[in-house]
Amino acid sequence: MSFTGKVHKVGAHIDTDAIIPARFLVTTDTRKLGEACMEGLEPGWVKRVHEGDIIVADRNFGCGSSREHAPLAIIGAGIRAVVGHSFARIFYRNAFNMGLMLLEVGDEVKKINDGDTLEISPEHGIIRDLDNGAEIRIPPLSPMMQTLIDKGGMVNYVREQLKMRGEAE
Amino acid sequence: MAMTLAQKILQMHTDEEVREPGQIVECSLSGVLANDITGPLAIKSFRAMGARKVFDKDRVFLVMDHYTPQKDIASANQVIVSRNFAKEMGITHYYEGGCAGVEHALLPEKGLVKPGDLVIGADSHTCTYGGIGAFSTGLGSTDIACGMVLGRLWFKVPATIRVNIEGDMPRWIRGKDLILRLIGEIGVDGALYRALEFGGSALKDVDIEGRLCMANMAIEAGGKCGLFPSDDLTAEYCRAHGTSDPMRLSADEGAEYERVVTMNVTGMEPVVACPHLPENTRSVSELSDVTVDQVVIGSCTNGRISDMRDAAEVLRGRKVAKGVRCIVIPATPAVWRQAMDEGLFEVFSDAGCVISTPTCGPCLGGYMGVLGDGERCISTSNRNFRGRMGSLESELYLASPCVAAASAVTGVITGPDAL
């Protein structure tokens, strides 16, 4: 299922302290974390975001700590997906496990302009910049990753699996 | 398709066809590990999932090793969470007190990991088991909880960097020197997300404990895992540790590597990593003016019996320099017992060392040898980040047990040849 959203571009090596500084780690509430999303990059950054928007990042997005609060803060801010040149390994896992979609596009990330509207079709692996007409093709999101996104993360996914087997509380 | 070791092992654990790096595959797990620090977080996620039982009570490993015996009230309370969970779930491999050892030394020693296994652990040094040809990697608490519940997890197939070790192994060169040299060459992010795969004609001269030490530090180059083939040495080790028929494993001829690094060890000098990153490496002889206040010989990197023997060989008939604390920490109860039976404790005691019970302790600045302001230590552990062993003003050097022991004798960083 494709969706559209407005682009907010960020640079390379955006680390987990930029995404959610340690002083905000006093909660695990997604919405509260979202209010401080990118606070370590630029105070008040999140004010520009509307529900369904998309972050477009340069290389190695999410490097640093293994805190699961980082993808939660992005989800809490209302971001639908992050399109990036590349992602740090632990952040990549944590994002999908928390239910945040990541799309790795390499150098083609340069084709996307800040403030444009993107149309993303994850199951076909197509990303379109509707303002400048650029099209990026990547391998389709794997079924496992799509399932994690659909279920809202790993905890819900496992809970559902257990319910189907009649093993959950 | 010709496969790397990483691809081969993942293929053994999934019904999907493993094709290329970057592909996501869902795999069945051979084992899931957590320790006293990370266990409670994973257990919290486990509860949130609504799970009532673990996928296999014989394949979830809980090792209370970081602060054992419990160093304070907080660490004691943490252990209670894991202990109660282990009781409730009927977990077979729960280790505490006199049964506990440093997790990554304990699991291979007890035969709980074998060649071809796929193991995840809530500890970044879970990659250690690559030393016996197991694909193992460190993950976050939600992943570990999922593993505990389902016994399955998704993996991204990593690209592989092949490392060939060639030449004649010098007398005092150990696995530790080789892995430090590699990290110095490729950097702390040189293997980011990738698998390291070791091979070459000199591999036969690196014993299994040396290989476990090298695989242990794959993460210090950013690697997902560090894999060795399962050969004659592996088979011998595994049989001695309870695996009757260990699988032979090697990469396919013609497997595709992202990069090939060759290290010629002929004439090589012992290597030391200087503060504050494992990639800041020097030859030991370049550091002969660096004084030390403390020496630590132990950890999941170098706390095994061969490490104890190396340290004892250097310390035999010698004394620890005045003003230096030398702390020896056998990694597991079995290593401790073996060291005692071989008379190594007599050597350490005569030299003036502190002999500790098994624990991670000082490696992460926990206890049992924490550094104060301005103090300097040479340690056989794996990380020398600022403040890792205590004060932010302290300095940490990393080396093999041979170099650490020789440095304890002189009070300055010294190679065993120079004694």
Coordinates of C-alpha atoms in Angstrom, one line a residue:
Chain A
M1 CA 0.0 0.0 0.0
S2 CA 1.5 3.3 -1.1
F3 CA 1.5 6.5 1.0
T4 CA 2.7 10.1 0.6
G5 CA 4.3 12.5 3.0
K6 CA 6.3 15.7 3.2
V7 CA 10.1 15.4 3.2
H8 CA 12.3 16.6 6.1
K9 CA 16.0 16.2 5.1
V10 CA 18.8 15.6 7.6
G11 CA 22.5 15.1 7.2
A12 CA 25.0 12.2 7.6
H13 CA 25.8 10.3 10.9
I14 CA 22.7 11.5 12.8
D15 CA 23.3 9.7 16.0
T16 CA 20.9 8.5 18.7
D17 CA 21.8 11.4 20.9
A18 CA 20.7 13.8 18.2
I19 CA 17.5 11.8 17.6
I20 CA 16.6 11.7 21.3
P21 CA 19.1 13.2 23.9
A22 CA 19.7 11.2 27.0
R23 CA 18.0 13.8 29.2
F24 CA 14.7 12.8 27.7
L25 CA 15.1 9.1 28.4
V26 CA 13.0 9.4 31.6
T27 CA 10.0 7.9 29.8
T28 CA 9.1 5.2 27.4
D29 CA 5.9 6.9 26.3
T30 CA 6.1 7.2 22.5
R31 CA 4.2 10.4 22.3
K32 CA 6.3 12.2 25.0
L33 CA 9.5 10.9 23.3
G34 CA 8.1 12.2 20.0
E35 CA 7.8 15.7 21.5
A36 CA 11.7 15.8 21.8
C37 CA 12.4 14.1 18.5
M38 CA 15.6 15.5 16.9
E39 CA 16.0 17.9 19.9
G40 CA 19.7 17.1 19.9
L41 CA 20.0 18.1 16.2
E42 CA 18.0 21.4 16.4
P43 CA 15.8 22.5 19.4
G44 CA 12.2 22.7 18.3
W45 CA 12.8 20.6 15.1
V46 CA 9.7 18.5 15.7
K47 CA 7.4 21.6 15.4
R48 CA 7.7 21.4 11.6
V49 CA 6.5 17.8 11.4
H50 CA 2.9 16.8 10.5
E51 CA 1.5 13.3 10.9
G52 CA 2.6 11.1 8.1
D53 CA 5.8 13.1 7.1
I54 CA 9.0 11.4 6.0
I55 CA 12.6 11.9 7.1
V56 CA 15.2 11.7 4.4
A57 CA 18.7 11.1 5.8
D58 CA 22.2 10.9 4.5
R59 CA 24.6 8.0 5.4
N60 CA 24.7 6.0 8.7
F61 CA 21.5 7.4 10.3
G62 CA 20.9 6.2 13.8
C63 CA 24.5 5.5 14.8
G64 CA 25.5 5.4 18.5
S65 CA 23.6 3.7 21.3
S66 CA 21.3 0.7 21.1
R67 CA 18.5 2.6 22.8
E68 CA 15.1 1.6 21.5
H69 CA 13.9 5.1 22.5
A70 CA 15.3 6.5 19.2
P71 CA 12.9 4.9 16.8
L72 CA 10.1 5.4 19.3
A73 CA 10.8 9.1 19.3
I74 CA 10.6 9.2 15.5
I75 CA 7.3 7.3 15.5
G76 CA 6.0 9.5 18.3
A77 CA 6.7 12.6 16.3
G78 CA 4.3 11.2 13.6
I79 CA 7.0 10.3 11.1
R80 CA 5.7 7.5 8.8
A81 CA 9.1 6.3 7.4
V82 CA 12.8 7.2 7.1
V83 CA 14.4 7.1 3.7
G84 CA 18.2 7.0 4.1
H85 CA 21.5 6.6 2.3
S86 CA 22.3 3.9 4.9
F87 CA 21.5 3.1 8.5
A88 CA 23.5 2.0 11.6
R89 CA 23.1 -1.7 12.2
I90 CA 21.5 -1.7 15.7
F91 CA 19.2 1.2 14.8
Y92 CA 18.0 -0.7 11.7
R93 CA 16.9 -3.6 13.8
N94 CA 15.4 -1.5 16.6
A95 CA 13.4 0.6 14.1
F96 CA 11.6 -2.3 12.5
N97 CA 11.2 -4.0 15.9
M98 CA 9.5 -0.8 17.1
G99 CA 7.4 -0.6 13.9
L100 CA 9.3 2.2 12.1
M101 CA 9.8 1.6 8.3
L102 CA 13.3 2.3 6.9
L103 CA 14.2 2.4 3.2
E104 CA 17.8 2.2 2.2
V105 CA 18.5 3.9 -1.1
G106 CA 22.2 4.7 -1.2
D107 CA 23.5 7.6 -3.3
E108 CA 20.1 8.1 -4.9
V109 CA 19.0 9.9 -1.7
K110 CA 20.5 13.0 -3.4
K111 CA 17.6 13.0 -5.9
I112 CA 15.1 13.9 -3.2
N113 CA 14.6 17.6 -2.2
D114 CA 13.8 19.0 1.2
G115 CA 10.1 20.0 1.5
D116 CA 9.0 18.0 -1.5
T117 CA 6.2 15.4 -1.3
L118 CA 7.3 11.7 -1.6
E119 CA 5.1 8.8 -2.7
I120 CA 6.4 5.5 -1.3
S121 CA 5.3 2.1 -2.4
P122 CA 7.2 -0.3 -0.1
E123 CA 5.9 -3.6 -1.6
H124 CA 7.0 -2.5 -5.1
G125 CA 10.2 -0.8 -3.9
I126 CA 9.3 2.5 -5.6
I127 CA 9.9 5.9 -4.2
R128 CA 8.8 9.0 -6.2
D129 CA 9.5 12.7 -5.5
L130 CA 6.2 14.1 -6.8
D131 CA 7.6 17.6 -7.0
N132 CA 10.7 17.0 -9.1
G133 CA 9.6 13.8 -10.8
A134 CA 12.6 11.7 -9.6
E135 CA 12.0 8.0 -9.2
I136 CA 14.1 5.6 -7.0
R137 CA 13.8 1.9 -7.3
I138 CA 15.0 -0.4 -4.5
P139 CA 14.4 -4.1 -3.7
P140 CA 10.8 -4.4 -2.3
L141 CA 10.5 -4.4 1.5
S142 CA 10.8 -8.1 2.6
P143 CA 7.6 -9.8 3.8
M144 CA 9.0 -10.1 7.4
M145 CA 9.8 -6.4 7.6
Q146 CA 6.3 -5.5 6.2
T147 CA 4.7 -7.7 8.8
L148 CA 6.6 -6.0 11.6
I149 CA 5.4 -2.6 10.3
D150 CA 1.8 -3.7 9.8
K151 CA 1.7 -5.1 13.3
G152 CA 3.2 -2.0 14.9
G153 CA 6.4 -3.7 16.0
M154 CA 8.0 -6.9 17.3
V155 CA 6.1 -7.0 20.7
N156 CA 2.7 -6.9 19.0
Y157 CA 3.9 -9.4 16.3
V158 CA 5.0 -11.9 18.9
R159 CA 1.9 -11.4 21.0
E160 CA -0.3 -12.1 18.0
Q161 CA 1.6 -15.2 17.1
L162 CA 1.1 -16.5 20.6
K163 CA -2.6 -15.6 20.6
M164 CA -3.0 -17.6 17.4
R165 CA -1.4 -20.6 19.1
G166 CA -3.5 -20.0 22.2
E167 CA -0.3 -19.4 24.3
A168 CA -0.6 -15.8 25.2
E169 CA -1.9 -14.3 28.4
Chain B
M1 CA 26.0 -20.6 -5.2
A2 CA 29.4 -20.5 -3.5
M3 CA 28.8 -19.3 0.1
T4 CA 30.8 -17.5 2.8
L5 CA 30.7 -19.0 6.3
A6 CA 28.1 -16.5 7.4
Q7 CA 25.8 -17.3 4.4
K8 CA 26.3 -21.0 5.0
I9 CA 25.3 -21.0 8.6
L10 CA 22.3 -18.7 8.1
Q11 CA 21.2 -21.1 5.2
M12 CA 21.3 -24.0 7.7
H13 CA 18.7 -22.2 9.8
T14 CA 16.2 -21.0 7.3
D15 CA 13.9 -22.5 4.6
E16 CA 14.3 -19.4 2.4
E17 CA 17.1 -19.4 -0.1
V18 CA 20.0 -17.3 1.1
R19 CA 21.2 -15.3 -2.0
E20 CA 22.9 -12.0 -1.3
P21 CA 24.1 -9.5 1.3
G22 CA 21.3 -7.2 2.5
Q23 CA 18.6 -9.9 2.1
I24 CA 16.3 -10.4 5.1
V25 CA 15.8 -14.1 6.2
E26 CA 13.9 -15.5 9.1
C27 CA 16.0 -18.1 11.0
S28 CA 15.6 -20.6 13.8
L29 CA 17.9 -20.1 16.8
S30 CA 20.2 -22.6 18.5
G31 CA 20.4 -20.5 21.7
V32 CA 19.4 -17.2 23.3
L33 CA 21.6 -15.6 26.0
A34 CA 21.1 -12.8 28.5
N35 CA 23.1 -11.8 31.6
D36 CA 22.5 -10.1 34.9
I37 CA 22.4 -6.6 33.4
T38 CA 20.4 -7.3 30.2
G39 CA 18.2 -10.1 31.4
P40 CA 15.7 -8.0 33.3
L41 CA 15.1 -5.8 30.2
A42 CA 14.5 -8.8 28.0
I43 CA 12.2 -10.3 30.6
K44 CA 10.2 -7.0 30.6
S45 CA 9.7 -7.3 26.9
F46 CA 8.9 -11.0 27.3
R47 CA 6.1 -10.0 29.7
A48 CA 4.8 -7.3 27.3
M49 CA 4.5 -9.9 24.6
G50 CA 2.1 -11.8 26.8
A51 CA 4.4 -14.9 26.7
R52 CA 4.0 -17.6 29.3
K53 CA 6.9 -19.8 28.3
V54 CA 10.2 -19.8 26.6
F55 CA 10.6 -21.7 23.3
D56 CA 12.9 -24.2 24.7
K57 CA 14.0 -24.3 28.4
D58 CA 17.3 -26.0 27.5
R59 CA 18.3 -23.3 25.0
V60 CA 17.7 -20.1 26.9
F61 CA 20.9 -19.3 28.8
L62 CA 21.0 -16.9 31.7
V63 CA 24.4 -16.1 33.1
M64 CA 24.8 -13.8 36.1
D65 CA 28.3 -12.8 35.4
H66 CA 28.9 -9.0 35.2
Y67 CA 28.6 -8.3 39.0
T68 CA 29.0 -11.7 40.5
P69 CA 29.0 -12.2 43.4
Q70 CA 26.4 -9.4 43.5
K71 CA 28.4 -6.2 44.3
D72 CA 25.6 -4.0 45.8
I73 CA 21.9 -3.9 46.5
A74 CA 21.0 -2.8 42.9
S75 CA 22.9 -5.6 41.3
A76 CA 21.4 -8.1 43.8
N77 CA 17.9 -6.9 43.0
Q78 CA 18.6 -7.3 39.3
V79 CA 19.7 -10.9 39.8
I80 CA 16.5 -11.7 41.7
V81 CA 14.5 -10.8 38.5
S82 CA 16.4 -13.3 36.4
R83 CA 16.5 -15.9 39.1
N84 CA 12.7 -15.8 39.6
F85 CA 12.2 -15.9 35.8
A86 CA 14.5 -18.9 35.5
K87 CA 12.6 -20.7 38.2
E88 CA 9.2 -19.9 36.7
M89 CA 10.2 -21.0 33.2
G90 CA 12.2 -24.0 34.4
I91 CA 15.3 -22.8 32.6
T92 CA 18.0 -25.4 32.7
H93 CA 21.0 -23.2 32.1
Y94 CA 20.8 -20.5 34.8
Y95 CA 24.2 -19.8 36.3
E96 CA 24.8 -17.9 39.5
G97 CA 27.4 -17.8 42.3
G98 CA 29.8 -20.7 42.3
C99 CA 28.4 -22.0 39.0
A100 CA 28.7 -18.6 37.2
G101 CA 31.6 -17.6 34.9
V102 CA 32.0 -14.9 32.3
E103 CA 29.3 -15.9 29.8
H104 CA 31.3 -16.0 26.6
A105 CA 33.9 -18.2 28.3
L106 CA 31.3 -20.4 30.0
L107 CA 29.0 -21.3 27.1
P108 CA 31.7 -22.9 24.8
E109 CA 33.4 -24.5 27.8
K110 CA 30.1 -26.2 28.8
G111 CA 29.5 -27.3 25.2
L112 CA 26.3 -25.2 25.0
V113 CA 27.4 -23.7 21.7
K114 CA 28.8 -25.8 18.8
P115 CA 29.9 -25.3 15.2
G116 CA 27.0 -24.3 12.8
D117 CA 24.9 -22.9 15.6
L118 CA 23.0 -19.6 15.4
V119 CA 23.1 -17.9 18.7
I120 CA 21.9 -14.4 19.8
G121 CA 22.8 -12.7 23.1
A122 CA 21.9 -9.5 24.9
D123 CA 25.6 -8.6 25.1
S124 CA 27.8 -7.1 22.3
H125 CA 30.5 -9.7 22.8
T126 CA 28.2 -12.6 21.9
C127 CA 30.2 -12.7 18.7
T128 CA 32.8 -14.8 20.6
Y129 CA 31.4 -18.1 19.5
G130 CA 32.5 -17.5 15.9
G131 CA 35.8 -18.9 17.3
I132 CA 34.3 -22.4 17.0
G133 CA 32.3 -21.8 13.8
A134 CA 29.0 -20.6 15.3
F135 CA 27.2 -17.5 13.9
S136 CA 26.6 -15.5 17.0
T137 CA 25.8 -11.8 17.5
G138 CA 24.7 -9.3 20.1
L139 CA 21.2 -7.7 20.0
G140 CA 18.8 -5.5 21.9
S141 CA 16.3 -6.5 24.5
T142 CA 13.2 -6.8 22.2
D143 CA 15.1 -9.0 19.8
I144 CA 16.2 -11.2 22.7
A145 CA 12.7 -11.4 24.1
C146 CA 11.4 -12.4 20.7
G147 CA 14.1 -15.1 20.5
M148 CA 13.2 -16.4 23.9
V149 CA 9.6 -16.7 23.0
L150 CA 9.6 -17.9 19.4
G151 CA 13.1 -19.4 19.0
R152 CA 13.1 -17.5 15.6
L153 CA 14.4 -14.1 14.5
W154 CA 15.0 -12.1 11.3
F155 CA 18.5 -11.5 10.1
K156 CA 20.0 -9.3 7.4
V157 CA 22.5 -11.4 5.4
P158 CA 25.9 -9.6 6.0
A159 CA 28.6 -9.0 3.4
T160 CA 31.9 -10.6 4.4
I161 CA 35.4 -9.3 4.9
R162 CA 37.9 -12.2 4.5
V163 CA 41.0 -12.0 6.7
N164 CA 43.8 -14.3 5.7
I165 CA 46.5 -14.9 8.3
E166 CA 49.8 -16.0 6.7
G167 CA 53.4 -16.5 7.7
D168 CA 55.3 -18.0 10.7
M169 CA 53.8 -17.3 14.1
P170 CA 56.4 -15.8 16.4
R171 CA 56.9 -17.2 19.9
W172 CA 54.9 -14.5 21.9
I173 CA 52.2 -13.7 19.3
R174 CA 48.7 -14.7 20.3
G175 CA 45.2 -14.3 18.9
K176 CA 44.9 -11.0 20.8
D177 CA 47.8 -9.5 18.9
L178 CA 46.3 -10.5 15.6
I179 CA 42.9 -9.1 16.3
L180 CA 44.3 -5.8 17.7
R181 CA 46.5 -5.5 14.6
L182 CA 43.5 -6.1 12.3
I183 CA 41.4 -3.5 14.2
G184 CA 44.3 -1.1 13.9
E185 CA 44.4 -1.7 10.2
I186 CA 40.7 -1.5 9.3
G187 CA 39.4 0.8 12.2
V188 CA 36.7 0.5 14.8
D189 CA 34.0 0.8 12.0
G190 CA 36.0 -1.1 9.4
A191 CA 33.7 -4.1 9.5
L192 CA 30.5 -2.2 10.2
Y193 CA 27.5 -4.5 9.8
R194 CA 29.8 -7.0 8.1
A195 CA 30.9 -10.5 9.0
L196 CA 34.6 -11.1 9.4
E197 CA 35.8 -14.5 8.2
F198 CA 39.2 -15.7 9.2
G199 CA 41.4 -18.1 7.1
G200 CA 44.9 -18.5 5.8
S201 CA 47.8 -20.9 6.2
A202 CA 48.7 -19.7 9.7
L203 CA 45.3 -20.4 11.2
K204 CA 46.6 -23.8 12.3
D205 CA 48.8 -22.0 14.7
V206 CA 45.9 -20.1 16.4
D207 CA 44.4 -22.5 19.0
I208 CA 40.7 -22.4 19.8
E209 CA 41.0 -20.2 22.8
G210 CA 43.0 -17.7 20.6
R211 CA 40.2 -17.9 18.0
L212 CA 37.5 -17.2 20.6
C213 CA 39.5 -14.2 21.7
M214 CA 39.7 -12.9 18.1
A215 CA 36.0 -13.5 17.4
N216 CA 35.2 -11.8 20.7
M217 CA 36.7 -8.5 19.3
A218 CA 34.9 -8.6 15.9
I219 CA 32.5 -6.1 17.4
E220 CA 35.4 -3.7 18.2
A221 CA 35.7 -3.4 14.4
G222 CA 31.9 -2.9 14.2
G223 CA 31.4 -6.4 12.9
K224 CA 28.3 -8.4 13.3
C225 CA 30.2 -11.6 13.8
G226 CA 33.8 -13.0 13.4
L227 CA 33.8 -16.5 11.9
F228 CA 36.4 -19.2 11.9
P229 CA 36.1 -22.5 10.0
S230 CA 35.4 -25.6 12.0
D231 CA 38.5 -27.7 11.5
D232 CA 40.5 -30.4 13.3
L233 CA 41.4 -28.1 16.2
T234 CA 37.7 -27.2 16.5
A235 CA 36.6 -30.8 16.5
E236 CA 39.2 -31.6 19.2
Y237 CA 38.1 -28.7 21.4
C238 CA 34.3 -29.5 21.0
R239 CA 34.8 -33.2 21.8
A240 CA 36.7 -32.3 24.9
H241 CA 33.7 -30.0 25.9
G242 CA 30.9 -32.4 25.4
T243 CA 29.9 -32.2 21.7
S244 CA 30.3 -35.7 20.4
D245 CA 30.2 -35.2 16.7
P246 CA 31.0 -31.5 15.8
M247 CA 30.2 -30.3 12.3
R248 CA 33.0 -29.5 9.9
L249 CA 32.5 -26.1 8.3
S250 CA 34.4 -24.0 5.8
A251 CA 33.6 -21.3 3.3
D252 CA 33.0 -22.5 -0.3
E253 CA 35.7 -22.1 -2.9
G254 CA 34.8 -19.0 -4.9
A255 CA 32.6 -17.4 -2.3
E256 CA 32.2 -13.6 -2.8
Y257 CA 34.0 -11.3 -0.4
E258 CA 33.5 -7.5 -0.2
R259 CA 37.2 -7.2 0.7
V260 CA 40.2 -9.4 1.4
V261 CA 42.7 -8.4 4.0
T262 CA 46.0 -10.3 4.3
M263 CA 48.1 -10.2 7.5
N264 CA 51.6 -11.6 7.4
V265 CA 52.6 -12.5 11.0
T266 CA 56.3 -13.3 10.3
G267 CA 58.5 -11.2 12.6
M268 CA 55.5 -9.6 14.1
E269 CA 55.8 -7.9 17.5
P270 CA 53.1 -8.0 20.2
V271 CA 50.5 -5.3 19.7
V272 CA 49.0 -2.9 22.3
A273 CA 45.9 -0.7 21.8
C274 CA 46.4 2.8 23.4
P275 CA 43.6 5.0 24.9
H276 CA 40.8 5.5 24.0
L277 CA 40.0 3.3 21.1
P278 CA 40.9 -0.3 20.2
E279 CA 42.1 1.0 16.8
N280 CA 44.9 3.1 18.4
T281 CA 47.5 0.3 18.1
R282 CA 51.3 0.3 18.5
S283 CA 54.0 -2.3 18.7
V284 CA 54.8 -3.0 22.3
S285 CA 58.4 -1.8 22.0
E286 CA 57.1 1.7 21.1
L287 CA 55.5 2.1 24.6
S288 CA 58.4 1.3 26.9
D289 CA 58.1 4.6 28.7
V290 CA 54.4 4.2 29.7
T291 CA 54.1 3.4 33.4
V292 CA 51.1 1.4 34.7
D293 CA 49.3 1.4 38.1
Q294 CA 47.2 -1.7 37.5
V295 CA 47.3 -4.8 35.4
V296 CA 44.1 -6.9 34.7
I297 CA 44.4 -10.5 33.3
G298 CA 41.0 -12.0 32.6
S299 CA 37.6 -11.2 30.8
C300 CA 35.6 -12.9 28.0
T301 CA 38.6 -12.0 25.7
N302 CA 41.5 -13.5 27.7
G303 CA 40.4 -15.3 30.9
R304 CA 40.7 -18.8 29.7
I305 CA 43.2 -21.5 30.8
S306 CA 45.7 -20.8 28.0
D307 CA 45.7 -17.2 29.1
M308 CA 46.3 -18.2 32.7
R309 CA 49.2 -20.4 31.6
D310 CA 50.7 -17.6 29.5
A311 CA 50.5 -15.2 32.4
A312 CA 52.0 -17.7 34.8
E313 CA 54.8 -18.6 32.4
V314 CA 55.9 -14.9 32.3
L315 CA 55.4 -14.4 36.1
R316 CA 57.0 -17.6 37.3
G317 CA 59.9 -16.8 39.7
R318 CA 59.3 -13.0 39.2
K319 CA 57.6 -10.3 41.3
V320 CA 55.0 -7.7 40.4
A321 CA 56.7 -4.3 40.5
K322 CA 56.3 -2.2 43.6
G323 CA 53.2 0.0 43.4
V324 CA 51.5 -2.1 40.7
R325 CA 48.3 -4.0 41.4
C326 CA 48.1 -7.1 39.2
I327 CA 44.6 -8.7 39.3
V328 CA 44.2 -12.2 37.8
I329 CA 40.6 -13.2 37.1
P330 CA 40.0 -16.8 35.7
A331 CA 36.9 -16.5 33.6
T332 CA 35.0 -19.5 34.8
P333 CA 34.9 -21.9 37.8
A334 CA 36.5 -24.6 35.7
V335 CA 39.3 -22.3 34.6
W336 CA 39.8 -21.3 38.2
R337 CA 40.0 -24.9 39.3
Q338 CA 42.3 -25.9 36.5
A339 CA 44.6 -23.0 37.3
M340 CA 44.7 -24.0 40.9
D341 CA 45.3 -27.7 40.1
E342 CA 48.2 -26.8 37.7
G343 CA 49.8 -24.7 40.5
L344 CA 49.4 -21.5 38.6
F345 CA 47.9 -19.8 41.7
E346 CA 51.1 -20.5 43.5
V347 CA 53.0 -18.6 40.8
F348 CA 50.5 -15.7 40.9
S349 CA 50.5 -15.6 44.7
D350 CA 54.3 -15.7 44.9
A351 CA 54.5 -12.9 42.4
G352 CA 52.2 -10.8 44.5
C353 CA 49.0 -10.8 42.3
V354 CA 45.4 -10.5 43.5
I355 CA 43.5 -13.7 42.5
S356 CA 39.8 -13.0 42.0
T357 CA 36.9 -15.3 41.5
P358 CA 35.3 -15.3 38.0
T359 CA 33.5 -12.1 37.1
C360 CA 33.4 -9.4 34.4
G361 CA 34.1 -7.0 37.2
P362 CA 36.7 -4.3 36.3
C363 CA 36.4 -4.8 32.5
L364 CA 33.3 -2.5 32.5
G365 CA 34.3 -0.5 35.5
G366 CA 32.0 -2.5 37.7
Y367 CA 34.1 -3.5 40.7
M368 CA 37.2 -5.6 41.7
G369 CA 39.7 -3.1 40.3
V370 CA 38.1 0.2 39.3
L371 CA 40.6 3.0 38.3
G372 CA 40.9 6.3 40.0
D373 CA 41.7 9.8 38.5
G374 CA 44.9 9.7 36.4
E375 CA 45.5 6.0 36.9
R376 CA 46.7 3.9 34.1
C377 CA 46.0 0.2 33.5
I378 CA 47.0 -2.4 30.9
S379 CA 44.3 -5.0 30.6
T380 CA 43.6 -8.2 28.5
S381 CA 40.0 -7.1 28.0
N382 CA 38.4 -5.8 24.8
R383 CA 37.4 -2.1 25.2
N384 CA 39.5 0.9 26.2
F385 CA 36.9 3.7 25.7
R386 CA 37.3 6.7 28.0
G387 CA 36.2 5.8 31.5
R388 CA 35.5 2.1 30.7
M389 CA 37.3 0.8 33.8
G390 CA 36.5 3.7 36.1
S391 CA 37.4 7.4 36.2
L392 CA 37.0 9.5 33.0
E393 CA 40.6 10.6 33.8
S394 CA 42.0 7.1 33.8
E395 CA 43.8 5.5 30.8
L396 CA 43.4 1.9 29.5
Y397 CA 45.8 -0.1 27.3
L398 CA 44.8 -3.4 25.8
A399 CA 47.2 -6.3 25.2
S400 CA 47.6 -10.1 25.5
P401 CA 48.2 -11.9 28.8
C402 CA 51.9 -12.3 27.9
V403 CA 52.4 -8.5 27.5
A404 CA 50.1 -7.7 30.5
A405 CA 52.1 -10.1 32.8
A406 CA 55.5 -8.7 31.6
S407 CA 54.2 -5.2 32.2
A408 CA 53.2 -6.2 35.8
V409 CA 56.8 -7.2 36.4
T410 CA 58.5 -4.0 35.1
G411 CA 55.7 -1.5 35.9
V412 CA 56.0 -0.1 32.4
I413 CA 54.5 -1.5 29.2
T414 CA 56.8 -4.4 28.3
G415 CA 56.9 -7.3 25.9
P416 CA 57.8 -10.8 27.4
D417 CA 60.9 -10.9 25.2
A418 CA 62.3 -7.8 27.0
L419 CA 62.3 -9.5 30.5

